[in-house]
Coordinates of C-alpha atoms and ligand atoms in Angstrom, one line a residue:
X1 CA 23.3 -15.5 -0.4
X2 CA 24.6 -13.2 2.5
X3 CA 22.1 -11.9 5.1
X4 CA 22.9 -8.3 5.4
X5 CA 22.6 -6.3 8.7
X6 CA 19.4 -4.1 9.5
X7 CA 20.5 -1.0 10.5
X8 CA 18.2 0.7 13.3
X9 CA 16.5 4.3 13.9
X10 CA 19.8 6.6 15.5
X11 CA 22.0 5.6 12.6
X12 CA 22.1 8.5 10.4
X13 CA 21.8 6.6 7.1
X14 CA 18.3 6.2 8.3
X15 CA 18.0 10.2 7.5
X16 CA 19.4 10.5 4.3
X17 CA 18.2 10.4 0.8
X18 CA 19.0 7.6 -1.3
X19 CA 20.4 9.2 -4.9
X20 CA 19.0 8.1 -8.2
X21 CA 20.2 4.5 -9.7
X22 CA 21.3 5.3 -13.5
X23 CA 21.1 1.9 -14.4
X24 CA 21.0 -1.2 -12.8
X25 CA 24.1 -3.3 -13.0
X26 CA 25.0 -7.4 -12.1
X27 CA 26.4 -5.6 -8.4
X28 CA 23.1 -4.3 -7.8
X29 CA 21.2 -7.3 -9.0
X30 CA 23.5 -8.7 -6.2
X31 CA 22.6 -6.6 -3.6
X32 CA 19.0 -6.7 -4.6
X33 CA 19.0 -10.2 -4.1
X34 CA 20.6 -10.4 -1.0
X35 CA 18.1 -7.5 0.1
X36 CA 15.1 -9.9 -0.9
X37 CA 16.7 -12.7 1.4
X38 CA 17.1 -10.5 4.2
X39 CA 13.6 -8.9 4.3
X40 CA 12.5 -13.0 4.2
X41 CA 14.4 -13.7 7.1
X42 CA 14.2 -10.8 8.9
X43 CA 11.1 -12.0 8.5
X44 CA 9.3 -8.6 6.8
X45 CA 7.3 -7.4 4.2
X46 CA 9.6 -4.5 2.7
X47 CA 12.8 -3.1 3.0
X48 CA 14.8 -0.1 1.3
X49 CA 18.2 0.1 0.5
X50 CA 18.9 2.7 3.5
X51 CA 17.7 0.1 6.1
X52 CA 20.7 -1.9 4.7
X53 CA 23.0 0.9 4.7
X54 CA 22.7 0.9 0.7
X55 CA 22.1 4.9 -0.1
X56 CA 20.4 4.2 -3.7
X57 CA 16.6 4.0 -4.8
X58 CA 15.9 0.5 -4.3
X59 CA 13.1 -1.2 -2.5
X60 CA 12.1 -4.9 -2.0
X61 CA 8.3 -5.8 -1.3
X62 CA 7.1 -9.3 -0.8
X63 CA 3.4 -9.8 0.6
X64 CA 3.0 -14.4 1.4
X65 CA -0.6 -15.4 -0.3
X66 CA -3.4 -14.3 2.1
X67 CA -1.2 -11.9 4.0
X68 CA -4.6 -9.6 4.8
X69 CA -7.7 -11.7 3.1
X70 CA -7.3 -15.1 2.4
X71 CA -7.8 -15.0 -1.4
X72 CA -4.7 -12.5 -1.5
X73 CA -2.1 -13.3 -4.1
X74 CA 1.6 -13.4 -2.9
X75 CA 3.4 -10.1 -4.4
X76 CA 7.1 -10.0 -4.7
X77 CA 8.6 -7.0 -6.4
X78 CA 11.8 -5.0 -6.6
X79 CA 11.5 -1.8 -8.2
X80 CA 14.6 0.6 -8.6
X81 CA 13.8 4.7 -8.4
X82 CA 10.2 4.1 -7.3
X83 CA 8.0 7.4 -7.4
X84 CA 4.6 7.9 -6.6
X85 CA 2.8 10.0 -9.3
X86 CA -1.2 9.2 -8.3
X87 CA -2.6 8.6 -5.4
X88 CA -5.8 9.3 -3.6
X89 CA -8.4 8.2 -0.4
X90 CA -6.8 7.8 3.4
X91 CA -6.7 5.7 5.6
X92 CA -5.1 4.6 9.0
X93 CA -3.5 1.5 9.8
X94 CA -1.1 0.1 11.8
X95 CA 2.7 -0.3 10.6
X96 CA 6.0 -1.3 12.1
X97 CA 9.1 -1.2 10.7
X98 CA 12.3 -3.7 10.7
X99 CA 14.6 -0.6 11.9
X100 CA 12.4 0.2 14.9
X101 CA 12.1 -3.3 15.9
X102 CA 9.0 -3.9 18.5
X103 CA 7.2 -0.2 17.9
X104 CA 3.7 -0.1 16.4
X105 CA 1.6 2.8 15.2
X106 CA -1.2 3.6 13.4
X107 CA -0.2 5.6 10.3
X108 CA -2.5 7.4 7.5
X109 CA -1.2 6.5 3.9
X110 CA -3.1 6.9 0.7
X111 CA -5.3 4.3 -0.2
X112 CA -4.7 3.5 -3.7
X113 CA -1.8 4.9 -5.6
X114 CA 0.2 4.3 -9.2
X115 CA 4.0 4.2 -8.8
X116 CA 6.2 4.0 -11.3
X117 CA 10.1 3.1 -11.7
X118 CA 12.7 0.6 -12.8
X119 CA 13.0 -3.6 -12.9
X120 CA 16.0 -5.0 -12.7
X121 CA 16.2 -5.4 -16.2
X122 CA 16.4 -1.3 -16.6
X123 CA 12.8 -1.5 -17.8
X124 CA 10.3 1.1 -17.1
X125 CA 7.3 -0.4 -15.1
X126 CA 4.1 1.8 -14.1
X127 CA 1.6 -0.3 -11.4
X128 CA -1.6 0.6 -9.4
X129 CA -1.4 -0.7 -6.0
X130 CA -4.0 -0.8 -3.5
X131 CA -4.7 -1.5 0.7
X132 CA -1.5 -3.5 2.0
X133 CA 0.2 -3.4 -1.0
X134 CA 0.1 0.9 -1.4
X135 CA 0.8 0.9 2.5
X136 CA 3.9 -1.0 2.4
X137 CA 5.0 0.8 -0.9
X138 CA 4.5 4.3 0.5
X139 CA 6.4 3.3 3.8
X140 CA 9.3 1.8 1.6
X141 CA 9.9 4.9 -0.8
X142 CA 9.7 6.9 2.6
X143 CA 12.6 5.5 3.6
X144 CA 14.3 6.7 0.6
X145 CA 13.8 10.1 1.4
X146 CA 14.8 9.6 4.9
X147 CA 11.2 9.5 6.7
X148 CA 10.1 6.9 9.2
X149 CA 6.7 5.5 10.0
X150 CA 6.5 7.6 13.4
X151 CA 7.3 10.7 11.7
X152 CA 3.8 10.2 10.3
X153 CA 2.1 8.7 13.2
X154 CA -0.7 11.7 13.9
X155 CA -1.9 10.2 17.3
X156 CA 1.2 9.2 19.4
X157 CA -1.2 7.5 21.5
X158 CA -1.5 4.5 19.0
X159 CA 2.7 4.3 18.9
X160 CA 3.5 1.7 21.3
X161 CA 6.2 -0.9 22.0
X162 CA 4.7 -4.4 22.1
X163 CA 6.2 -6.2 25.1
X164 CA 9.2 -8.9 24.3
X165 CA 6.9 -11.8 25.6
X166 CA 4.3 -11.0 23.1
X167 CA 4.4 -12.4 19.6
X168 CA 6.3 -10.0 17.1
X169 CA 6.0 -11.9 14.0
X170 CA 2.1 -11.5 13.2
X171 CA 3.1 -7.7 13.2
X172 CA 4.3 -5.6 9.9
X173 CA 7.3 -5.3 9.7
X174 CA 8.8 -3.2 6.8
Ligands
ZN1 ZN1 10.6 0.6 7.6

């Protein structure tokens, strides 16, 4: 399957909101798939369609086994239209992003949240995520509505670019 090309903050799709998917058809089954590969490669834990210059609701989340503590599971989901309609408690912590390649900040995100939305099978799903996994979801449907991480960085003295020499990888990258 085709890698497809990360688009990066200063391209205006970055901006935009992504419109409603109707239903999902074998193209964007397609395109979901070859999102999946990309975040793998890229490598990342998340990625929206906008990041790929796809302008629909569609998100791709995959968290390896013992990505935070080491009895984590692995999570790999795709959800189509993804909404958060509960969510409570805050807390800080530090996110990247695969279209701001390098930058770190410390964002506040709610702690535990229920989101609901589409499989790729056109069936309504409903789940309660919490920690990592509500973190990485609330930064993916940001991108939807055309809001970065540092938009919602409070203390700009936490954003920072972590030199080229350093090890990039161990960071998250969504
Ligand atoms: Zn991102």
């Amino acid at each position: 399957m085709p890698l497809m090309e990360i688009i990066l903050e200063g391209d205006p799709r970055l901006r935009q909101k992504a419109t409603k998917v109707r239903a999902v058809d074998d193209g964007l089954r397609k395109i979901a798939a070859d999102m999946f590969e990309t975040m793998l490669d890229a490598p990342g834990v998340g990625l929206a369609g906008p990041q790929v210059g796809v302008m629909r609701r569609i998100i791709v989340v995959h968290l390896p086994v013992g990505y935070v503590h080491e009895d984590d599971p692995e999570v790999s989901l795709t959800l189509i239209n993804p909404e958060i309609v509960k969510g409570h408690g805050r807390e800080s912590g530090q996110e990247g992003c695969l279209s701001i390649p390098g930058w770190v900040g410390d964002v506040p995100r709610m702690t535990s949240i229920t989101v609901k939305g589409m499989d790729l099978d056109n069936r309504h799903i409903r789940l309660k995520a919490e920690g990592m996994l509500a973190r990485v979801l609330q930064h993916e449907i940001d991108h939807l509505d055309g809001i970065l991480f540092v938009d919602r960085v409070e203390d700009r003295s936490t954003l920072f670019e972590i030199p080229e020499e350093e090890e990039r990888a161990e960071l998250l990258a969504e």
